[in-house]
Coordinates of C-alpha atoms in Angstrom, one line a residue:
X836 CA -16.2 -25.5 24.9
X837 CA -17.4 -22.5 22.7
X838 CA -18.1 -24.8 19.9
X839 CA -20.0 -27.3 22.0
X840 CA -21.9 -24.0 23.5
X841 CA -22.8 -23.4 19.7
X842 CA -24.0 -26.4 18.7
X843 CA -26.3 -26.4 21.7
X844 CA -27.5 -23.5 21.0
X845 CA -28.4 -23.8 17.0
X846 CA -29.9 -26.9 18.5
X847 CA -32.3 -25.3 20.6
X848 CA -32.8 -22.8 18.0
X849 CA -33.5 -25.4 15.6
X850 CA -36.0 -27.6 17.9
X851 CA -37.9 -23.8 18.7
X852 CA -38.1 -23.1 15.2
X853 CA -40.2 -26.8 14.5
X854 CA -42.0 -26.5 16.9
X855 CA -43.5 -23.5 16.3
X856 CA -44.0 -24.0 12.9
X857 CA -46.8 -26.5 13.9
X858 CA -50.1 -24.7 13.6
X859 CA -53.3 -26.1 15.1
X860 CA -56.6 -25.1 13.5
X861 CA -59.8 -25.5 14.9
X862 CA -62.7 -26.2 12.8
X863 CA -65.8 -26.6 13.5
X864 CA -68.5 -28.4 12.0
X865 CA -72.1 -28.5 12.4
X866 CA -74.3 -31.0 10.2
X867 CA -72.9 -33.5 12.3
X868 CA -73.7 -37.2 12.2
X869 CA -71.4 -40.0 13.5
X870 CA -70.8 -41.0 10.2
X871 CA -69.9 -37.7 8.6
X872 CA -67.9 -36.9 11.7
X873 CA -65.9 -39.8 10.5
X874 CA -65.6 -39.3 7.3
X875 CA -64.2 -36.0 8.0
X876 CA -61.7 -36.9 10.6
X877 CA -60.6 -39.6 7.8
X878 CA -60.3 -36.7 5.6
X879 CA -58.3 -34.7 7.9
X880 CA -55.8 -37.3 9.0
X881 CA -54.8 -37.4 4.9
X882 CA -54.3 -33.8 4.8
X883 CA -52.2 -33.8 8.1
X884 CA -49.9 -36.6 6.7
X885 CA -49.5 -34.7 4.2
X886 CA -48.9 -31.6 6.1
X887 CA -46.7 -32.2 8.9
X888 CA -46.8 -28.9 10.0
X889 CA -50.6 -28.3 10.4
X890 CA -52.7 -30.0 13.3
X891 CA -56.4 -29.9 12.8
X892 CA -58.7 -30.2 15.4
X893 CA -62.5 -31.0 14.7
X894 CA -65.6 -30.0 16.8
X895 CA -68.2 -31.7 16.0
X896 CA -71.5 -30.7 18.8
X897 CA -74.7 -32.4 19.0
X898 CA -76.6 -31.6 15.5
X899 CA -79.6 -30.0 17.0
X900 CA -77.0 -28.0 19.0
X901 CA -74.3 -27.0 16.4
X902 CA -76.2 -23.5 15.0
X903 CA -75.9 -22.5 17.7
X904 CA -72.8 -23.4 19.4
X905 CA -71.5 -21.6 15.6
X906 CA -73.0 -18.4 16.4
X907 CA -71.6 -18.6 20.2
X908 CA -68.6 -18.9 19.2
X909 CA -68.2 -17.0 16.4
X910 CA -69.7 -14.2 18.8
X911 CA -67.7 -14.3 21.5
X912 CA -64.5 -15.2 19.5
X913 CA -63.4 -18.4 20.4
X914 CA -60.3 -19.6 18.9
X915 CA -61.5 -21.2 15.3
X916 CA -59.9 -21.0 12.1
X917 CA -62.8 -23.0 9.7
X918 CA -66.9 -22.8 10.1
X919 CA -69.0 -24.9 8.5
X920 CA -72.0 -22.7 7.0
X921 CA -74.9 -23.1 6.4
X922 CA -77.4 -21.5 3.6
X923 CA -79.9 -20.0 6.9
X924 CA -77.0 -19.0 9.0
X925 CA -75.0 -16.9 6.4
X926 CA -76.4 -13.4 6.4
X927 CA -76.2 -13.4 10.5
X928 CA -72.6 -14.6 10.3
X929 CA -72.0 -12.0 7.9
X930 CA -74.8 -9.3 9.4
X931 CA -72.1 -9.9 12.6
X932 CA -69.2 -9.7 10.9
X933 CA -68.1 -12.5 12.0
X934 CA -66.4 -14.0 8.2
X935 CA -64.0 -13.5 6.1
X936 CA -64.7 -12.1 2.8
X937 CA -62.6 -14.7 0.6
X938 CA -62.2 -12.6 -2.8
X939 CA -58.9 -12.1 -2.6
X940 CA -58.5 -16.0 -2.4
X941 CA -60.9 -16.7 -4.7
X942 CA -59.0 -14.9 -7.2
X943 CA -56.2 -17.1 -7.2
X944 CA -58.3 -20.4 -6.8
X945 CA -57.8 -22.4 -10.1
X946 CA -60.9 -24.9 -9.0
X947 CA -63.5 -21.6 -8.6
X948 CA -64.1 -21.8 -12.4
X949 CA -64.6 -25.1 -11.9
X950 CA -67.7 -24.7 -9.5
X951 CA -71.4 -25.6 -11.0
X952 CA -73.5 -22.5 -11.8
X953 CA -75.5 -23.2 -8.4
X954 CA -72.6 -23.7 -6.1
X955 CA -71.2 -19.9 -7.9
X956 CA -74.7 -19.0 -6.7
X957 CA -74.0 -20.6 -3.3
X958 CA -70.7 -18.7 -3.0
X959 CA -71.9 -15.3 -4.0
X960 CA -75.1 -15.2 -2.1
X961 CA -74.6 -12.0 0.0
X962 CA -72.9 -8.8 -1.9
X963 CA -72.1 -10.0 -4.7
X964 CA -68.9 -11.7 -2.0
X965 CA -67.4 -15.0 -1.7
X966 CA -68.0 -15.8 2.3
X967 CA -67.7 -19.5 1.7
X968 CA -66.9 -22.1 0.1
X969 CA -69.8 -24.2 -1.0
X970 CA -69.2 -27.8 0.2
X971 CA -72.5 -29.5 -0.5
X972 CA -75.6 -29.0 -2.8
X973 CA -78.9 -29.9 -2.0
X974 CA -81.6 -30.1 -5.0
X975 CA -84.5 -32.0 -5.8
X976 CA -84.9 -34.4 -8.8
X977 CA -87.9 -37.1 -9.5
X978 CA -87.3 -40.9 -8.5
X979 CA -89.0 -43.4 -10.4
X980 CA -90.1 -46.8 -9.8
X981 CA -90.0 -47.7 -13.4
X982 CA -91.4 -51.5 -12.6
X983 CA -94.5 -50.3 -10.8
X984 CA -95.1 -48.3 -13.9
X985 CA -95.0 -51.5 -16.4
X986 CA -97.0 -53.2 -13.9
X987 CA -99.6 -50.1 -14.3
X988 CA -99.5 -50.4 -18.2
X989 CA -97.0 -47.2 -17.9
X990 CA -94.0 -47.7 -20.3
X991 CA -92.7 -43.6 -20.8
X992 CA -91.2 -41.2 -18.2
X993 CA -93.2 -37.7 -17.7
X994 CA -91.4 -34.8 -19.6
X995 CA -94.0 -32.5 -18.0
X996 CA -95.5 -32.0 -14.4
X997 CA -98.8 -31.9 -16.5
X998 CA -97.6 -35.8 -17.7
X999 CA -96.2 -36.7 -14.1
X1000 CA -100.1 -35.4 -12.8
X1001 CA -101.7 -37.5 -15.1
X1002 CA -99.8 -40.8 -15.1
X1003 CA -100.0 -40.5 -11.2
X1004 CA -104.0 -40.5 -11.4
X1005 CA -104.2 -42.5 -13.9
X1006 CA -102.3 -45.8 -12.2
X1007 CA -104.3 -45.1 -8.6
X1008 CA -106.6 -47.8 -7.9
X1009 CA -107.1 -48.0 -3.9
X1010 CA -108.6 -50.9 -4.1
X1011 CA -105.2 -52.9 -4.7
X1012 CA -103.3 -50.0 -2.6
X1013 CA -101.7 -48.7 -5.5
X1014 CA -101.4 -44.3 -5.8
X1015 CA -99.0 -42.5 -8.1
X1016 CA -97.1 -39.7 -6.5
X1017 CA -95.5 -39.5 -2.8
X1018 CA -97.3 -36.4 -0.9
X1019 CA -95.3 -34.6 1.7
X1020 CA -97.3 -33.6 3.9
X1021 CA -95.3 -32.2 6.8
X1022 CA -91.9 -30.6 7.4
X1023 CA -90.8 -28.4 4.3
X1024 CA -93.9 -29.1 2.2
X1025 CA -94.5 -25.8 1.0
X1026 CA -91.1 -26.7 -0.9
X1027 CA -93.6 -29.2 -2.7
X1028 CA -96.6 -27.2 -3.5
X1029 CA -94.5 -24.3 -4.2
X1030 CA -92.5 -26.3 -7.1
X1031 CA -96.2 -27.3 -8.9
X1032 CA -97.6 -24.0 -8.5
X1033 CA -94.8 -21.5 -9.4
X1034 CA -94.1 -23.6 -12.3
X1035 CA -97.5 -21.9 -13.9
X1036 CA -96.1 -18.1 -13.5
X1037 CA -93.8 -17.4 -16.4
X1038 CA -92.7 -13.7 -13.9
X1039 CA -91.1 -15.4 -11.3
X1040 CA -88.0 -15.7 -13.3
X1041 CA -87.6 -12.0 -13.2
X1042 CA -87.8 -12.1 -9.1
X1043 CA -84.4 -12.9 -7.0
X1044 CA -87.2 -15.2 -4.8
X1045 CA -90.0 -17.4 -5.3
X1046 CA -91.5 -15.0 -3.2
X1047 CA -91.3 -12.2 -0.9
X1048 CA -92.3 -9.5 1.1
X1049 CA -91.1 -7.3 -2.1
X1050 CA -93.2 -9.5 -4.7
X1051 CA -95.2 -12.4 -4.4
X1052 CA -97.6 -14.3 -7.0
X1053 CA -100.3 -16.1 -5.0
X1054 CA -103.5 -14.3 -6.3
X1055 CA -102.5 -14.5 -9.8
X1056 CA -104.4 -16.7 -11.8
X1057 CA -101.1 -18.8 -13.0
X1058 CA -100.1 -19.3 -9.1
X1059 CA -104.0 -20.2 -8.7
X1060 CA -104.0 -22.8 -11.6
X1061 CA -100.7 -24.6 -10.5
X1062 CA -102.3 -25.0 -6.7
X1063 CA -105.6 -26.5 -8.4
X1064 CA -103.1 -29.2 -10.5
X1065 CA -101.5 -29.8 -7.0
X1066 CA -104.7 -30.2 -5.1
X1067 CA -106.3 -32.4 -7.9
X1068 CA -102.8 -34.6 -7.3
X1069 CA -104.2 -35.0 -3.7
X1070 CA -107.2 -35.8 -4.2
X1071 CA -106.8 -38.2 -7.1
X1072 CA -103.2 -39.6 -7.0
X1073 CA -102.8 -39.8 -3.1
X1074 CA -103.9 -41.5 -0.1
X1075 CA -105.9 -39.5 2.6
X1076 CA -103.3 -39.8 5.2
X1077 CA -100.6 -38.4 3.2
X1078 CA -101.5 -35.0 4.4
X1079 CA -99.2 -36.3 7.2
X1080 CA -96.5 -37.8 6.0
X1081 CA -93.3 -36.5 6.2
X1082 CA -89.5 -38.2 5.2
X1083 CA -89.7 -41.1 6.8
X1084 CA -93.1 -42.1 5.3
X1085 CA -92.2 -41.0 2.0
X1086 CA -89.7 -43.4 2.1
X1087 CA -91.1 -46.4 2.7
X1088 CA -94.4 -45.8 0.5
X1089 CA -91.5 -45.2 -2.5
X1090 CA -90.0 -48.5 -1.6
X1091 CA -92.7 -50.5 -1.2
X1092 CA -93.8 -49.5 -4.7
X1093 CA -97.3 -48.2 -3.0
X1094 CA -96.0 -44.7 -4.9
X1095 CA -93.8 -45.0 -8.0
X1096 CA -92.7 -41.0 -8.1
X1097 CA -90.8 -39.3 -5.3
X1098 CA -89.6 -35.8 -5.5
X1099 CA -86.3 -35.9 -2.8
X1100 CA -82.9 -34.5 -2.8
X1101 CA -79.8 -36.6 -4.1
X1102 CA -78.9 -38.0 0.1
X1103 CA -82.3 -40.3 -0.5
X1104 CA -80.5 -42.6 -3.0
X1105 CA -77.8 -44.2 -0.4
X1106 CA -80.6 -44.8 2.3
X1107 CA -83.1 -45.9 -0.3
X1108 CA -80.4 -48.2 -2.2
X1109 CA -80.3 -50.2 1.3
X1110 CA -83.9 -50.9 1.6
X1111 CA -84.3 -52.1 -2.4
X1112 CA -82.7 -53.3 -5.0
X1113 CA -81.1 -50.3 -6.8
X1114 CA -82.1 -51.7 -10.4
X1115 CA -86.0 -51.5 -9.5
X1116 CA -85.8 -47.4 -9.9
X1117 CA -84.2 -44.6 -11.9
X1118 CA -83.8 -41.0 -11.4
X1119 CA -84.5 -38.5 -13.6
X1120 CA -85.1 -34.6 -13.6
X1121 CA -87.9 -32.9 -12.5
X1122 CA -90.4 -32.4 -15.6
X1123 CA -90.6 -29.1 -16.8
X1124 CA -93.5 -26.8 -16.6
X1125 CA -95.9 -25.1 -19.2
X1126 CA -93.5 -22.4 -20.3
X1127 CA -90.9 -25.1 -21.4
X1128 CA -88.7 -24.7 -17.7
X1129 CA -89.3 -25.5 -13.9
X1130 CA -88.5 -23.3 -11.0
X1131 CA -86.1 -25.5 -8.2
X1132 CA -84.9 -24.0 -5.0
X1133 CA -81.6 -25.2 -3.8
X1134 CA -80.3 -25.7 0.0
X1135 CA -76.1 -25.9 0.4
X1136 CA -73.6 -25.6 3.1
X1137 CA -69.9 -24.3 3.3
X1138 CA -67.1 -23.4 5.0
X1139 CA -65.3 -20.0 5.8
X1140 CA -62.4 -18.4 7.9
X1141 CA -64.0 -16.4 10.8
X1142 CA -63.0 -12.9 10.4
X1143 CA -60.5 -13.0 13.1
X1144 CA -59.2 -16.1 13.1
X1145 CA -55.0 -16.1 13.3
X1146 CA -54.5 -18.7 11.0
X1147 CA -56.2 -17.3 7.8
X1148 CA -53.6 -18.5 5.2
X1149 CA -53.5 -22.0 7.0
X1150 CA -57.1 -22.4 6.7
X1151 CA -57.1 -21.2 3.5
X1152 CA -54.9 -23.7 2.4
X1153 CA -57.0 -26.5 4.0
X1154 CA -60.0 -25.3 2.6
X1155 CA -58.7 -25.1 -0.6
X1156 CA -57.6 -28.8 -0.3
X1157 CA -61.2 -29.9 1.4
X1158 CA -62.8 -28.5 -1.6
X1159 CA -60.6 -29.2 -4.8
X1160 CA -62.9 -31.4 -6.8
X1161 CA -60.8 -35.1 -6.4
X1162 CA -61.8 -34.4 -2.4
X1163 CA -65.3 -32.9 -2.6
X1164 CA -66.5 -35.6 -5.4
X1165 CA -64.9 -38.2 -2.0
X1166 CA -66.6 -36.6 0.3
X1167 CA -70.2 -36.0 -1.5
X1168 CA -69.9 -39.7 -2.6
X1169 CA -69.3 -41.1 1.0
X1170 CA -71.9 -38.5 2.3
X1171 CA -75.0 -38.4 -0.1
X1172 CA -75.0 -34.6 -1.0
X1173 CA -74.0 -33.8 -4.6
X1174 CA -70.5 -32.1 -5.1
X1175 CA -69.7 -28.9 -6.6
X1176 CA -67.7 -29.2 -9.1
X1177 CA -68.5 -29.5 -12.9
X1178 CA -65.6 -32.0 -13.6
X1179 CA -66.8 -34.5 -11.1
X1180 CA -69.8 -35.2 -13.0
X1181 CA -67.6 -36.0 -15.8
X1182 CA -64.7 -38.0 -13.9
X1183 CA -66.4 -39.5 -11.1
X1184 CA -67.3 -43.1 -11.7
X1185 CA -70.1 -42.5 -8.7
X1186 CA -72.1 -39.4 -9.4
X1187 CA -72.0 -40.7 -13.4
X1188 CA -74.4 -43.0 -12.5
X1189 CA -77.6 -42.1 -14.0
X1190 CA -79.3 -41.2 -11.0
X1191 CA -76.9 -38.6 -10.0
X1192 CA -76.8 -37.7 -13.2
X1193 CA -80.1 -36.7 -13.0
X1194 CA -78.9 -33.8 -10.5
X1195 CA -76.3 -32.9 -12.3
X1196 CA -78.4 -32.1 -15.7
X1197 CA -80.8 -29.8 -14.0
X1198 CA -77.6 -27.8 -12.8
X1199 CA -76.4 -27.2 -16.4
X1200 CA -79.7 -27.2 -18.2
X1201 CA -81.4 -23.5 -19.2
X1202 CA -85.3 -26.0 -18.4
X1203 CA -84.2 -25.4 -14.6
X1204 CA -83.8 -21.7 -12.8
X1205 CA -82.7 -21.7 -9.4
X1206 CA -84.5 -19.9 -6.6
X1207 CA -83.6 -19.8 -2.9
X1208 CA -86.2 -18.8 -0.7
X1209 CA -86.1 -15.1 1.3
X1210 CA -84.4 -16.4 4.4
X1211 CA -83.0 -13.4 5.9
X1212 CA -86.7 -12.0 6.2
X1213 CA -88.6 -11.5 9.2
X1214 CA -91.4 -13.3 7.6
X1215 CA -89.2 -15.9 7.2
X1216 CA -89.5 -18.1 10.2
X1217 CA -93.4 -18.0 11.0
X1218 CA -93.7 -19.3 7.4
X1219 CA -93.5 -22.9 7.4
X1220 CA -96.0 -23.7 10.1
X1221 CA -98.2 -21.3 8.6
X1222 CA -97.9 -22.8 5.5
X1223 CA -98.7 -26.5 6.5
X1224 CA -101.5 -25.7 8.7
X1225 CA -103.4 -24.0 6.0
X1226 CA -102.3 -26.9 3.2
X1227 CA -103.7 -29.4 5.6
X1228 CA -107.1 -27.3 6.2
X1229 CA -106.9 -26.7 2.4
X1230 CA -106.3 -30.8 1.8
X1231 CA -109.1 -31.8 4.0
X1232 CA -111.7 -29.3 2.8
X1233 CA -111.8 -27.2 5.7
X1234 CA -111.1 -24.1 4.2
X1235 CA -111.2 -22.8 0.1
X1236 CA -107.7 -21.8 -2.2
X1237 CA -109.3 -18.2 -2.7
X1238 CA -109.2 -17.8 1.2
X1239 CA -105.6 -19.5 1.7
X1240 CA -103.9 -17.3 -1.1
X1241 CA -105.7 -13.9 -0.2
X1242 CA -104.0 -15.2 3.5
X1243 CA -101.1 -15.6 2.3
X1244 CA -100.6 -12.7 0.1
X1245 CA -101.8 -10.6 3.1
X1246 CA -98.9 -12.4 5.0
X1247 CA -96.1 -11.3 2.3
X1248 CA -97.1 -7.8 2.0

């Protein structure tokens, strides 16, 4: 009887012990779609095959609702153990301290060496302190429709945006409804403008910004002189309603071949490879500027460990997994961001294709410096509709450059 009594017992003891060895972390995500939402859950049934002992479960809210569903519950802490991160929620995630600074993991992460110079940059935005990791970078490089060229007489790429502004004039002819670059007019174009005029001021790669409330360039002849090549593009190389275009429209003037150059981020290719044949266009970097490089701001997200999450080491681990280079390259392939690894580059059939290639030159070439934008200023958010309203009124000749830039400076200081 005592031995039946024991064997009971180390039974029980045995089923407690399993059981509460399985750990369920929540993780929440928030640049949702349903088909990244799959991908991920794809992702994480792998890793829990693999790890018997570890549940994950995802949250995925309503895009225009996951900010701030984060921040919710991040400030009221609600149980989660992973937070997806983005590059304009950081510093109040931080600012709250609401995540984990991930040094101390970092340290012993043999794939953090292996991280491209921007996603480092990504990582180490705030104090100098790893509060993510990067999962996804978001960069611009130039698409090329290389057959509306040759069609054009046009049989060499631009090396320079004063090349690319003079190839693009010189193939416009509206009477056969043919221009040469694709404007962006709304949503984000300062991103545009701001990429042909900062190009002319040689200083900027001194500043942490492209601008900001602590240094700005607009009423310096270089910044002047980059706006007139960008205006001149508009005028000459543009049709009059592409003061409003915005994504969509971009896209479908690039693919009807009414525009041969796009400037777009590397998630274009998969949704323009379904409306065209692939072959019909190449990707190549963005052409430097006069003083032999080009200025390119860069967008990413991440994930991190809330700061009192109970699973740390759990997450950790997951994370870690998530983001090793075999599993970001699958990801960033299946999801149209580029990865953040230097050896997926090199061992990835699918970004060595030339037009990811493209991306991942300008991330290891000294012609292109990386510039985020000030987003943790107060100016910050008024900017962008300030910004397009006065490059419309600017575009259709409502108001003069010397009047915008005095404007804006006045706005920065």
């Amino acid at each position: 009887m005592k031995k039946l009594t024991l064997l009971l017992l180390c039974l029980v003891l045995l089923f407690s012990i399993s059981f509460s060895k399985t750990v369920t972390l929540n993780y929440l995500e928030v640049m949702t779609s349903p088909e990244r939402t799959k991908l991920l859950k794809d992702m994480i049934s792998k890793y829990e095959k693999e790890n018997p002992d570890i549940k994950i479960n995802l949250i995925s809210p309503p895009y225009e609702q996951a900010d701030q569903k984060a921040t919710l519950m991040l400030n009221t802490n609600q149980k989660l153990d992973i937070v997806e991160i983005r590059d304009y929620t950081l510093k109040q995630f931080v600012n709250n301290g609401k995540l984990e600074d991930l040094s101390k993991y970092f340290e012993n992460w043999k794939d953090a060496e292996d991280l491209t110079a921007v996603a480092k940059k990504a990582a180490y935005t705030l104090d100098n302190k790893p509060y993510l990791v990067p999962q996804c970078i978001f960069i611009k490089a130039l698409f090329v429709r290389e057959d509306v060229l040759k069609q054009n007489g046009i049989n060499t790429l631009p090396k320079t945006i004063d090349e690319l502004i003079d190839i693009a004039i010189k193939i416009t002819d509206p009477s056969k409804n043919q221009y040469g670059f694709t404007w962006r007019g709304k949503s984000s174009e300062f991103k545009y403008s701001d990429l042909f005029a900062s190009a002319e001021v040689e200083n900027i790669k001194n500043e942490k910004y492209i601008y900001s409330t602590e240094k700005e360039f607009f009423n310096t002849e270089d910044y002047k002189r980059g706006m007139e090549k960008y205006i001149k593009l508009f005028k000459e190389a543009v049709p009059k309603d592409g003061v409003n275009w915005g994504f969509n429209e971009q896209i479908n003037s690039f693919v009807s071949g009414m525009t041969p150059f796009l400037i777009q981020d590397s998630d274009a290719i998969p949704l323009i490879n379904n409306l065209m044949d692939e072959n019909k266009y190449t990707v190549i970097p963005i052409p430097e500027g006069p003083h032999g490089y080009t200025y390119l701001d860069y967008g990413f997200t991440g994930v991190g460990i809330p700061s009192y999450s109970k699973n740390k080491t759990e997450a950790w681990n997951f994370i870690k997994w998530l983001n090793s280079p075999e599993q970001n390259g699958y990801f960033n392939e299946h999801y149209g961001a580029l990865p953040v690894h230097k050896s997926t580059y090199e061992n990835n059939e699918h970004f060595k294709n030339e037009k990811y290639a493209a991306y991942g030159k300008e991330m290891v070439s000294e012609k292109y410096i990386f510039k985020t934008y000030p987003l943790d200023s107060e100016r910050w958010p008024g900017w962008s509709q300030i910004h397009e309203v006065d490059m419309q009124n600017l575009l259709l000749g409502n108001t003069e450059l010397k009047r915008v830039l005095k404007k804006w400076e006045a706005y920065w200081n």
